[in-house]
Tab-separated table of C-alpha atoms in Angstrom:
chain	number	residue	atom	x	y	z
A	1	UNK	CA	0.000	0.000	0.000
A	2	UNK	CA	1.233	3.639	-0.824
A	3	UNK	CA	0.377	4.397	2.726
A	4	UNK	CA	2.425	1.919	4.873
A	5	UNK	CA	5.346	3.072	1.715
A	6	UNK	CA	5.364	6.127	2.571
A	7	UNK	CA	5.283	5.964	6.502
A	8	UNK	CA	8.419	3.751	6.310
A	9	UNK	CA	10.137	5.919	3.893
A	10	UNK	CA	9.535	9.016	6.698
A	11	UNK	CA	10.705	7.128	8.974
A	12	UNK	CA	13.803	5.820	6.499
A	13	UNK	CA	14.610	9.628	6.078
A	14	UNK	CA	14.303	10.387	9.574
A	15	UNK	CA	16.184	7.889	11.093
A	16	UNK	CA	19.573	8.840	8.463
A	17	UNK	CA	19.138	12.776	9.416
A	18	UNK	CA	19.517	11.656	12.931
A	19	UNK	CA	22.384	9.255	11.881
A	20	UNK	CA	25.658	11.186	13.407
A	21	UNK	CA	23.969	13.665	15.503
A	22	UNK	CA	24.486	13.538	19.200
A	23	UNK	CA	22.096	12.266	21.593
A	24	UNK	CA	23.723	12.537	24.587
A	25	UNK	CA	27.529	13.625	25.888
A	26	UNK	CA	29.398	9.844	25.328
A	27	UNK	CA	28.048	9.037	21.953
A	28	UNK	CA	30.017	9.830	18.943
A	29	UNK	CA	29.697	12.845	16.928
A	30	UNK	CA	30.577	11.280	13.901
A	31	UNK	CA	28.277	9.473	11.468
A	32	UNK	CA	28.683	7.316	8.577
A	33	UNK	CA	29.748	9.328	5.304
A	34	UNK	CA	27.250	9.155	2.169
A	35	UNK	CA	29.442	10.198	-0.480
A	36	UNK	CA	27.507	13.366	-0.763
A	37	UNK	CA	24.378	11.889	-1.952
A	38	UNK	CA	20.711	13.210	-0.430
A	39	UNK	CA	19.206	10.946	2.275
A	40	UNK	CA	16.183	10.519	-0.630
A	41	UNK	CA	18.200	9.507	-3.244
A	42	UNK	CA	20.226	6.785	-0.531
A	43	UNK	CA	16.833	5.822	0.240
A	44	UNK	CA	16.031	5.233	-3.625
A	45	UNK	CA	19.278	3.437	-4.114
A	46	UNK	CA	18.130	0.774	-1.916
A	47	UNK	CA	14.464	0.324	-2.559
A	48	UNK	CA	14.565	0.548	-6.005
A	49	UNK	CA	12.756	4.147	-6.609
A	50	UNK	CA	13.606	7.459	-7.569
A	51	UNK	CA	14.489	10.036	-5.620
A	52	UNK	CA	11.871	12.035	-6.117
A	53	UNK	CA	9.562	9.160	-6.123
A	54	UNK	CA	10.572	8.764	-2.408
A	55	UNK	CA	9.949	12.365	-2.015
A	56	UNK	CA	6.290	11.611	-3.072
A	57	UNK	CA	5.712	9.047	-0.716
A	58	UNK	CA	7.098	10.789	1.621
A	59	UNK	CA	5.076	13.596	0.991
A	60	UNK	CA	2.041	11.850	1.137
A	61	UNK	CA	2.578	11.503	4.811
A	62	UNK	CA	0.908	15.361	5.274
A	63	UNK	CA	-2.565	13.899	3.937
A	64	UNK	CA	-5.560	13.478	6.074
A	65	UNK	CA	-6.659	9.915	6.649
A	66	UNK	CA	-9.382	9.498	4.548
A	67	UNK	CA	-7.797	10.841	1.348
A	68	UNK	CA	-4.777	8.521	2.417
A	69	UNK	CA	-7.222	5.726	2.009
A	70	UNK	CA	-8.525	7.200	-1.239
A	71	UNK	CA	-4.545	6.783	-2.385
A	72	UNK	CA	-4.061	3.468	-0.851
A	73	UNK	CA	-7.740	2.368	-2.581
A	74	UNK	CA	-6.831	3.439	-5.953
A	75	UNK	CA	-9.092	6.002	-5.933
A	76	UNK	CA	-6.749	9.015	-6.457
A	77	UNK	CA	-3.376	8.528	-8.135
A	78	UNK	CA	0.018	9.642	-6.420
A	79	UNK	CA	0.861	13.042	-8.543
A	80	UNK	CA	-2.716	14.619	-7.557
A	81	UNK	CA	-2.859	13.412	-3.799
A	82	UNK	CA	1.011	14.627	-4.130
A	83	UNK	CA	-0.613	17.821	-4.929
A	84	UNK	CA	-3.260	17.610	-2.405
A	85	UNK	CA	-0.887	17.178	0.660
A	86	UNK	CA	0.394	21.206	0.147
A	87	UNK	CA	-2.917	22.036	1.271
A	88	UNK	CA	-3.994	22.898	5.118
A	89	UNK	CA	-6.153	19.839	7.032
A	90	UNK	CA	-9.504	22.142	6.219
A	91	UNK	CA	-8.937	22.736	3.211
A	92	UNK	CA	-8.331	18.474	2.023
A	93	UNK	CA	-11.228	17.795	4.244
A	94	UNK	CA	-13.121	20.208	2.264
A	95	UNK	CA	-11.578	17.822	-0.452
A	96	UNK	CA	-12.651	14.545	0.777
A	97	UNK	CA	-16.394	16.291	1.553
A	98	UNK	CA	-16.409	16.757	-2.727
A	99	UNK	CA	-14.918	13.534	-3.658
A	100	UNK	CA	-17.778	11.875	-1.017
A	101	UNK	CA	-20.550	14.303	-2.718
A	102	UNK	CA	-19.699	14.020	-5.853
A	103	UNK	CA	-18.327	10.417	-6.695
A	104	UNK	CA	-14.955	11.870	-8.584
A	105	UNK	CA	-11.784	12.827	-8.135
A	106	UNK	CA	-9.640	15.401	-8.968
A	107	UNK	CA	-7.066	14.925	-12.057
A	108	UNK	CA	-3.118	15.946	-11.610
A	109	UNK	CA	-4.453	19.286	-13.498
A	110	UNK	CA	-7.192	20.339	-11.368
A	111	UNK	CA	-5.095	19.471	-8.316
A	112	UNK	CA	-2.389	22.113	-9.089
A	113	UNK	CA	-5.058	24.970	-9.836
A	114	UNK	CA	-6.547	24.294	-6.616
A	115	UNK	CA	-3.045	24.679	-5.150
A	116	UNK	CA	-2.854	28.348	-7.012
A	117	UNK	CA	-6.244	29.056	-5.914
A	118	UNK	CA	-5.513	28.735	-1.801
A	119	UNK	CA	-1.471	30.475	-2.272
């Protein structure tokens, strides 16, 4: 599922930022070197995605639950709920209140004019 992806990707991401950083005053300062590569495209490397398709997943994490479930049902397609996660919690519940009304959902196209609309 795109959902449980995603979460584990976050947490992926997470987990190498913290990599290095000192948690208390006996642990080592140093971390392990990546060769100058972004913690994404490490993460891609070893999964098998892109980079910026980790980013996606990743970004997905900022949806509400229900359109989550629309994303994890099929029901809307990564680039729009992509799009969708820029917008506040009222505004995607607004969102999920359309899709439920109106049976539909939006395309990649109308996603990004909605994300003009609320700038």
């Amino acid at each position: 599922m795109p959902s449980e992806k995603a979460f584990a990707y976050k947490m992926r991401l997470e987990a190498m930022k913290r990599q290095g950083q000192r948690t208390d005053l006996t642990s080592n300062p140093l971390g392990r070197k990546s060769d100058g590569k972004e913690t994404a495209q490490i993460i891609g490397e070893q999964s098998g995605d892109s980079q910026t398709q980790v980013r996606r997943y990743i970004r997905l994490t900022n949806l509400v639950s229900e359109l989550l479930e629309f994303v994890d049902e099929g029901r809307i397609k990564m680039r729009p709920a992509v799009e969708l996660s820029y917008l506040d919690e009222d505004c995607q519940r607004d969102v999920v209140d359309e899709i439920d009304l109106n049976d539909a959902t939006p395309s990649h196209d109308q996603t990004i004019c909605c994300d003009i609309i609320n700038l």
